[in-house]
JSON list of C-alpha atoms and ligand atoms in Angstrom, two decimals:
[
{"chain": "A", "resi": 1, "resn": "MET", "atom": "CA", "xyz": [-26.56, 64.45, -18.33]},
{"chain": "A", "resi": 2, "resn": "GLU", "atom": "CA", "xyz": [-27.96, 67.46, -16.45]},
{"chain": "A", "resi": 3, "resn": "ASN", "atom": "CA", "xyz": [-25.58, 69.57, -15.13]},
{"chain": "A", "resi": 4, "resn": "ASP", "atom": "CA", "xyz": [-25.97, 68.88, -11.05]},
{"chain": "A", "resi": 5, "resn": "CYS", "atom": "CA", "xyz": [-28.78, 66.29, -11.17]},
{"chain": "A", "resi": 6, "resn": "LEU", "atom": "CA", "xyz": [-27.82, 63.38, -8.81]},
{"chain": "A", "resi": 7, "resn": "PHE", "atom": "CA", "xyz": [-29.50, 60.89, -10.85]},
{"chain": "A", "resi": 8, "resn": "CYS", "atom": "CA", "xyz": [-27.52, 61.56, -13.46]},
{"chain": "A", "resi": 9, "resn": "LYS", "atom": "CA", "xyz": [-24.22, 61.60, -11.84]},
{"chain": "A", "resi": 10, "resn": "ILE", "atom": "CA", "xyz": [-25.75, 57.65, -10.59]},
{"chain": "A", "resi": 11, "resn": "VAL", "atom": "CA", "xyz": [-25.99, 56.61, -13.90]},
{"chain": "A", "resi": 12, "resn": "ALA", "atom": "CA", "xyz": [-22.93, 58.24, -14.81]},
{"chain": "A", "resi": 13, "resn": "GLY", "atom": "CA", "xyz": [-21.49, 56.09, -12.20]},
{"chain": "A", "resi": 14, "resn": "ASP", "atom": "CA", "xyz": [-19.86, 59.05, -10.76]},
{"chain": "A", "resi": 15, "resn": "ILE", "atom": "CA", "xyz": [-21.61, 58.84, -7.09]},
{"chain": "A", "resi": 16, "resn": "PRO", "atom": "CA", "xyz": [-22.36, 54.95, -5.73]},
{"chain": "A", "resi": 17, "resn": "ALA", "atom": "CA", "xyz": [-25.31, 52.93, -5.64]},
{"chain": "A", "resi": 18, "resn": "THR", "atom": "CA", "xyz": [-26.51, 49.81, -5.21]},
{"chain": "A", "resi": 19, "resn": "VAL", "atom": "CA", "xyz": [-28.12, 48.68, -8.85]},
{"chain": "A", "resi": 20, "resn": "VAL", "atom": "CA", "xyz": [-30.34, 46.26, -8.64]},
{"chain": "A", "resi": 21, "resn": "ARG", "atom": "CA", "xyz": [-31.22, 46.07, -12.25]},
{"chain": "A", "resi": 22, "resn": "GLU", "atom": "CA", "xyz": [-29.81, 47.87, -15.42]},
{"chain": "A", "resi": 23, "resn": "THR", "atom": "CA", "xyz": [-31.16, 48.10, -19.20]},
{"chain": "A", "resi": 24, "resn": "GLU", "atom": "CA", "xyz": [-29.91, 50.20, -22.31]},
{"chain": "A", "resi": 25, "resn": "THR", "atom": "CA", "xyz": [-32.07, 52.85, -21.35]},
{"chain": "A", "resi": 26, "resn": "THR", "atom": "CA", "xyz": [-33.54, 52.32, -17.74]},
{"chain": "A", "resi": 27, "resn": "LEU", "atom": "CA", "xyz": [-31.26, 52.11, -14.07]},
{"chain": "A", "resi": 28, "resn": "ALA", "atom": "CA", "xyz": [-32.74, 50.34, -10.85]},
{"chain": "A", "resi": 29, "resn": "PHE", "atom": "CA", "xyz": [-31.10, 51.24, -7.43]},
{"chain": "A", "resi": 30, "resn": "ARG", "atom": "CA", "xyz": [-31.96, 51.02, -3.49]},
{"chain": "A", "resi": 31, "resn": "ASP", "atom": "CA", "xyz": [-33.31, 54.00, -1.95]},
{"chain": "A", "resi": 32, "resn": "ILE", "atom": "CA", "xyz": [-30.40, 55.12, 0.17]},
{"chain": "A", "resi": 33, "resn": "ASN", "atom": "CA", "xyz": [-33.24, 56.09, 2.92]},
{"chain": "A", "resi": 34, "resn": "PRO", "atom": "CA", "xyz": [-36.01, 53.04, 2.50]},
{"chain": "A", "resi": 35, "resn": "LYS", "atom": "CA", "xyz": [-39.31, 53.59, 3.75]},
{"chain": "A", "resi": 36, "resn": "ALA", "atom": "CA", "xyz": [-39.88, 50.02, 3.31]},
{"chain": "A", "resi": 37, "resn": "PRO", "atom": "CA", "xyz": [-38.05, 46.37, 2.96]},
{"chain": "A", "resi": 38, "resn": "VAL", "atom": "CA", "xyz": [-37.96, 47.04, -0.42]},
{"chain": "A", "resi": 39, "resn": "HIS", "atom": "CA", "xyz": [-37.83, 50.35, -1.86]},
{"chain": "A", "resi": 40, "resn": "VAL", "atom": "CA", "xyz": [-36.20, 50.78, -5.59]},
{"chain": "A", "resi": 41, "resn": "LEU", "atom": "CA", "xyz": [-36.21, 53.96, -7.38]},
{"chain": "A", "resi": 42, "resn": "VAL", "atom": "CA", "xyz": [-36.51, 53.06, -10.92]},
{"chain": "A", "resi": 43, "resn": "ILE", "atom": "CA", "xyz": [-34.77, 55.89, -13.60]},
{"chain": "A", "resi": 44, "resn": "PRO", "atom": "CA", "xyz": [-34.90, 56.47, -17.30]},
{"chain": "A", "resi": 45, "resn": "LYS", "atom": "CA", "xyz": [-31.04, 56.88, -17.70]},
{"chain": "A", "resi": 46, "resn": "GLU", "atom": "CA", "xyz": [-31.84, 59.98, -19.84]},
{"chain": "A", "resi": 47, "resn": "HIS", "atom": "CA", "xyz": [-32.57, 63.09, -17.65]},
{"chain": "A", "resi": 48, "resn": "TYR", "atom": "CA", "xyz": [-36.29, 64.17, -17.51]},
{"chain": "A", "resi": 49, "resn": "VAL", "atom": "CA", "xyz": [-37.67, 66.27, -14.67]},
{"chain": "A", "resi": 50, "resn": "ASP", "atom": "CA", "xyz": [-40.26, 64.14, -14.22]},
{"chain": "A", "resi": 51, "resn": "VAL", "atom": "CA", "xyz": [-42.85, 61.58, -15.24]},
{"chain": "A", "resi": 52, "resn": "ALA", "atom": "CA", "xyz": [-45.45, 63.65, -16.98]},
{"chain": "A", "resi": 53, "resn": "THR", "atom": "CA", "xyz": [-42.28, 65.36, -18.84]},
{"chain": "A", "resi": 54, "resn": "LEU", "atom": "CA", "xyz": [-40.69, 61.90, -19.86]},
{"chain": "A", "resi": 55, "resn": "ALA", "atom": "CA", "xyz": [-44.20, 60.48, -20.88]},
{"chain": "A", "resi": 56, "resn": "GLN", "atom": "CA", "xyz": [-44.81, 63.11, -22.86]},
{"chain": "A", "resi": 57, "resn": "ALA", "atom": "CA", "xyz": [-41.48, 63.45, -24.75]},
{"chain": "A", "resi": 58, "resn": "ASP", "atom": "CA", "xyz": [-40.86, 59.80, -24.99]},
{"chain": "A", "resi": 59, "resn": "PRO", "atom": "CA", "xyz": [-43.69, 57.29, -24.41]},
{"chain": "A", "resi": 60, "resn": "ALA", "atom": "CA", "xyz": [-41.67, 54.20, -25.33]},
{"chain": "A", "resi": 61, "resn": "LEU", "atom": "CA", "xyz": [-39.50, 55.50, -22.78]},
{"chain": "A", "resi": 62, "resn": "GLY", "atom": "CA", "xyz": [-41.92, 55.46, -20.14]},
{"chain": "A", "resi": 63, "resn": "GLY", "atom": "CA", "xyz": [-43.04, 51.87, -21.36]},
{"chain": "A", "resi": 64, "resn": "GLU", "atom": "CA", "xyz": [-39.60, 51.01, -20.71]},
{"chain": "A", "resi": 65, "resn": "LEU", "atom": "CA", "xyz": [-39.80, 52.12, -17.84]},
{"chain": "A", "resi": 66, "resn": "LEU", "atom": "CA", "xyz": [-42.84, 50.24, -16.09]},
{"chain": "A", "resi": 67, "resn": "GLU", "atom": "CA", "xyz": [-40.88, 46.95, -18.06]},
{"chain": "A", "resi": 68, "resn": "THR", "atom": "CA", "xyz": [-38.19, 47.54, -15.55]},
{"chain": "A", "resi": 69, "resn": "VAL", "atom": "CA", "xyz": [-40.58, 47.82, -12.43]},
{"chain": "A", "resi": 70, "resn": "ALA", "atom": "CA", "xyz": [-42.17, 44.64, -13.23]},
{"chain": "A", "resi": 71, "resn": "ALA", "atom": "CA", "xyz": [-38.58, 43.19, -13.76]},
{"chain": "A", "resi": 72, "resn": "VAL", "atom": "CA", "xyz": [-37.33, 44.42, -10.50]},
{"chain": "A", "resi": 73, "resn": "ALA", "atom": "CA", "xyz": [-40.84, 43.34, -8.65]},
{"chain": "A", "resi": 74, "resn": "GLU", "atom": "CA", "xyz": [-40.08, 39.48, -10.10]},
{"chain": "A", "resi": 75, "resn": "SER", "atom": "CA", "xyz": [-36.16, 39.76, -8.76]},
{"chain": "A", "resi": 76, "resn": "GLU", "atom": "CA", "xyz": [-37.15, 41.53, -5.24]},
{"chain": "A", "resi": 77, "resn": "GLY", "atom": "CA", "xyz": [-39.61, 38.96, -4.74]},
{"chain": "A", "resi": 78, "resn": "VAL", "atom": "CA", "xyz": [-42.32, 41.48, -4.29]},
{"chain": "A", "resi": 79, "resn": "LEU", "atom": "CA", "xyz": [-44.77, 40.35, -7.36]},
{"chain": "A", "resi": 80, "resn": "LEU", "atom": "CA", "xyz": [-47.24, 38.17, -5.39]},
{"chain": "A", "resi": 81, "resn": "ASP", "atom": "CA", "xyz": [-47.70, 40.28, -2.32]},
{"chain": "A", "resi": 82, "resn": "GLY", "atom": "CA", "xyz": [-47.96, 43.27, -4.44]},
{"chain": "A", "resi": 83, "resn": "PHE", "atom": "CA", "xyz": [-46.32, 46.54, -4.17]},
{"chain": "A", "resi": 84, "resn": "ARG", "atom": "CA", "xyz": [-46.66, 50.25, -4.45]},
{"chain": "A", "resi": 85, "resn": "LEU", "atom": "CA", "xyz": [-45.53, 52.44, -7.45]},
{"chain": "A", "resi": 86, "resn": "ILE", "atom": "CA", "xyz": [-44.82, 56.32, -6.64]},
{"chain": "A", "resi": 87, "resn": "PHE", "atom": "CA", "xyz": [-44.37, 59.43, -8.91]},
{"chain": "A", "resi": 88, "resn": "ASN", "atom": "CA", "xyz": [-43.63, 62.03, -6.85]},
{"chain": "A", "resi": 89, "resn": "THR", "atom": "CA", "xyz": [-44.29, 65.00, -9.27]},
{"chain": "A", "resi": 90, "resn": "GLY", "atom": "CA", "xyz": [-43.74, 68.60, -8.73]},
{"chain": "A", "resi": 91, "resn": "GLU", "atom": "CA", "xyz": [-43.37, 70.70, -5.64]},
{"chain": "A", "resi": 92, "resn": "TYR", "atom": "CA", "xyz": [-47.30, 69.65, -4.60]},
{"chain": "A", "resi": 93, "resn": "GLY", "atom": "CA", "xyz": [-46.18, 65.97, -5.10]},
{"chain": "A", "resi": 94, "resn": "GLY", "atom": "CA", "xyz": [-43.11, 66.39, -2.91]},
{"chain": "A", "resi": 95, "resn": "GLN", "atom": "CA", "xyz": [-40.88, 65.49, -5.37]},
{"chain": "A", "resi": 96, "resn": "GLU", "atom": "CA", "xyz": [-36.93, 66.59, -4.45]},
{"chain": "A", "resi": 97, "resn": "VAL", "atom": "CA", "xyz": [-34.85, 65.27, -6.80]},
{"chain": "A", "resi": 98, "resn": "PHE", "atom": "CA", "xyz": [-36.43, 66.50, -9.99]},
{"chain": "A", "resi": 99, "resn": "HIS", "atom": "CA", "xyz": [-35.47, 63.68, -12.61]},
{"chain": "A", "resi": 100, "resn": "ALA", "atom": "CA", "xyz": [-38.08, 61.28, -13.03]},
{"chain": "A", "resi": 101, "resn": "HIS", "atom": "CA", "xyz": [-38.04, 58.34, -11.05]},
{"chain": "A", "resi": 102, "resn": "ALA", "atom": "CA", "xyz": [-41.09, 55.73, -9.68]},
{"chain": "A", "resi": 103, "resn": "HIS", "atom": "CA", "xyz": [-40.51, 54.78, -6.17]},
{"chain": "A", "resi": 104, "resn": "LEU", "atom": "CA", "xyz": [-41.13, 50.72, -5.75]},
{"chain": "A", "resi": 105, "resn": "LEU", "atom": "CA", "xyz": [-42.38, 49.58, -2.39]},
{"chain": "A", "resi": 106, "resn": "GLY", "atom": "CA", "xyz": [-42.59, 46.31, -0.92]},
{"chain": "A", "resi": 107, "resn": "GLY", "atom": "CA", "xyz": [-42.15, 43.75, 1.07]},
{"chain": "A", "resi": 108, "resn": "ALA", "atom": "CA", "xyz": [-44.62, 44.53, 3.88]},
{"chain": "A", "resi": 109, "resn": "PRO", "atom": "CA", "xyz": [-48.19, 46.55, 3.79]},
{"chain": "A", "resi": 110, "resn": "ILE", "atom": "CA", "xyz": [-47.49, 49.91, 2.70]},
{"chain": "A", "resi": 111, "resn": "GLY", "atom": "CA", "xyz": [-50.02, 51.45, 4.77]},
{"chain": "A", "resi": 112, "resn": "PRO", "atom": "CA", "xyz": [-52.49, 54.02, 3.76]},
{"chain": "A", "resi": 113, "resn": "MET", "atom": "CA", "xyz": [-52.14, 55.43, 0.13]},
{"chain": "A", "resi": 114, "resn": "VAL", "atom": "CA", "xyz": [-51.66, 59.18, 1.83]},
{"chain": "A", "resi": 115, "resn": "ALA", "atom": "CA", "xyz": [-51.13, 60.42, 4.95]},
{"chain": "A", "resi": 116, "resn": "GLY", "atom": "CA", "xyz": [-53.68, 62.06, 6.91]},
{"chain": "B", "resi": 201, "resn": "5GP", "atom": "P1", "xyz": [-38.68, 62.06, -4.42]},
{"chain": "B", "resi": 201, "resn": "5GP", "atom": "O1", "xyz": [-39.29, 62.67, -2.97]},
{"chain": "B", "resi": 201, "resn": "5GP", "atom": "O2", "xyz": [-37.95, 63.11, -5.26]},
{"chain": "B", "resi": 201, "resn": "5GP", "atom": "O3", "xyz": [-39.64, 61.49, -5.00]},
{"chain": "B", "resi": 201, "resn": "5GP", "atom": "O4", "xyz": [-37.72, 60.95, -3.94]},
{"chain": "B", "resi": 201, "resn": "5GP", "atom": "C1", "xyz": [-36.39, 60.79, -3.95]},
{"chain": "B", "resi": 201, "resn": "5GP", "atom": "C2", "xyz": [-35.70, 59.98, -3.33]},
{"chain": "B", "resi": 201, "resn": "5GP", "atom": "O5", "xyz": [-34.30, 59.78, -3.65]},
{"chain": "B", "resi": 201, "resn": "5GP", "atom": "C3", "xyz": [-35.98, 60.10, -1.35]},
{"chain": "B", "resi": 201, "resn": "5GP", "atom": "O6", "xyz": [-36.74, 58.66, -1.54]},
{"chain": "B", "resi": 201, "resn": "5GP", "atom": "C4", "xyz": [-34.37, 59.87, -1.41]},
{"chain": "B", "resi": 201, "resn": "5GP", "atom": "O7", "xyz": [-34.02, 59.22, -0.15]},
{"chain": "B", "resi": 201, "resn": "5GP", "atom": "C5", "xyz": [-33.86, 59.62, -2.68]},
{"chain": "B", "resi": 201, "resn": "5GP", "atom": "N1", "xyz": [-32.36, 59.40, -2.62]},
{"chain": "B", "resi": 201, "resn": "5GP", "atom": "C6", "xyz": [-31.69, 61.02, -2.05]},
{"chain": "B", "resi": 201, "resn": "5GP", "atom": "N2", "xyz": [-30.19, 60.98, -2.30]},
{"chain": "B", "resi": 201, "resn": "5GP", "atom": "C7", "xyz": [-30.16, 59.50, -2.92]},
{"chain": "B", "resi": 201, "resn": "5GP", "atom": "C8", "xyz": [-29.00, 59.04, -3.20]},
{"chain": "B", "resi": 201, "resn": "5GP", "atom": "O8", "xyz": [-27.67, 60.06, -3.12]},
{"chain": "B", "resi": 201, "resn": "5GP", "atom": "N3", "xyz": [-28.47, 57.45, -3.27]},
{"chain": "B", "resi": 201, "resn": "5GP", "atom": "C9", "xyz": [-29.92, 57.00, -3.58]},
{"chain": "B", "resi": 201, "resn": "5GP", "atom": "N4", "xyz": [-29.75, 55.84, -4.20]},
{"chain": "B", "resi": 201, "resn": "5GP", "atom": "N5", "xyz": [-30.97, 57.57, -3.44]},
{"chain": "B", "resi": 201, "resn": "5GP", "atom": "C10", "xyz": [-31.72, 59.06, -2.77]},
{"chain": "B", "resi": 202, "resn": "ZN", "atom": "ZN1", "xyz": [-30.48, 64.00, -14.09]}
]
């Protein structure tokens, strides 16, 4: 647990979240400000600042994260029509919460890959 990390606090249960799936090593919960009908954040319970750091430190955990993404995509009913997975990373990637997380977006066409 990293002090003052919002998502570590959600993992610890100190901040409430609408959890849709939990495994031993990962947690999936609804984004507080959804950008699509389905907008779920999937995180490793362990603190890594971003997806690159996670993948380099523990690639198996990165794979478990993707397993949870697939399970959530299935349970949210977006596997057939498709979905978008986004890992905002660092300043240029627009990352705001520095605990690695995947945005799973679906339930409607998500639109152009990037704005502009
Ligand atoms: P980032 O810009 O870092 O990729 O995305 C951070 C995401 O976390 C944003 O989509 C934002 O809406 C979401 N978020 C911020 N604070 C909270 C919170 O307290 N609870 C939940 N469930 N999501 C949050
Ligand atoms: Zn954290």
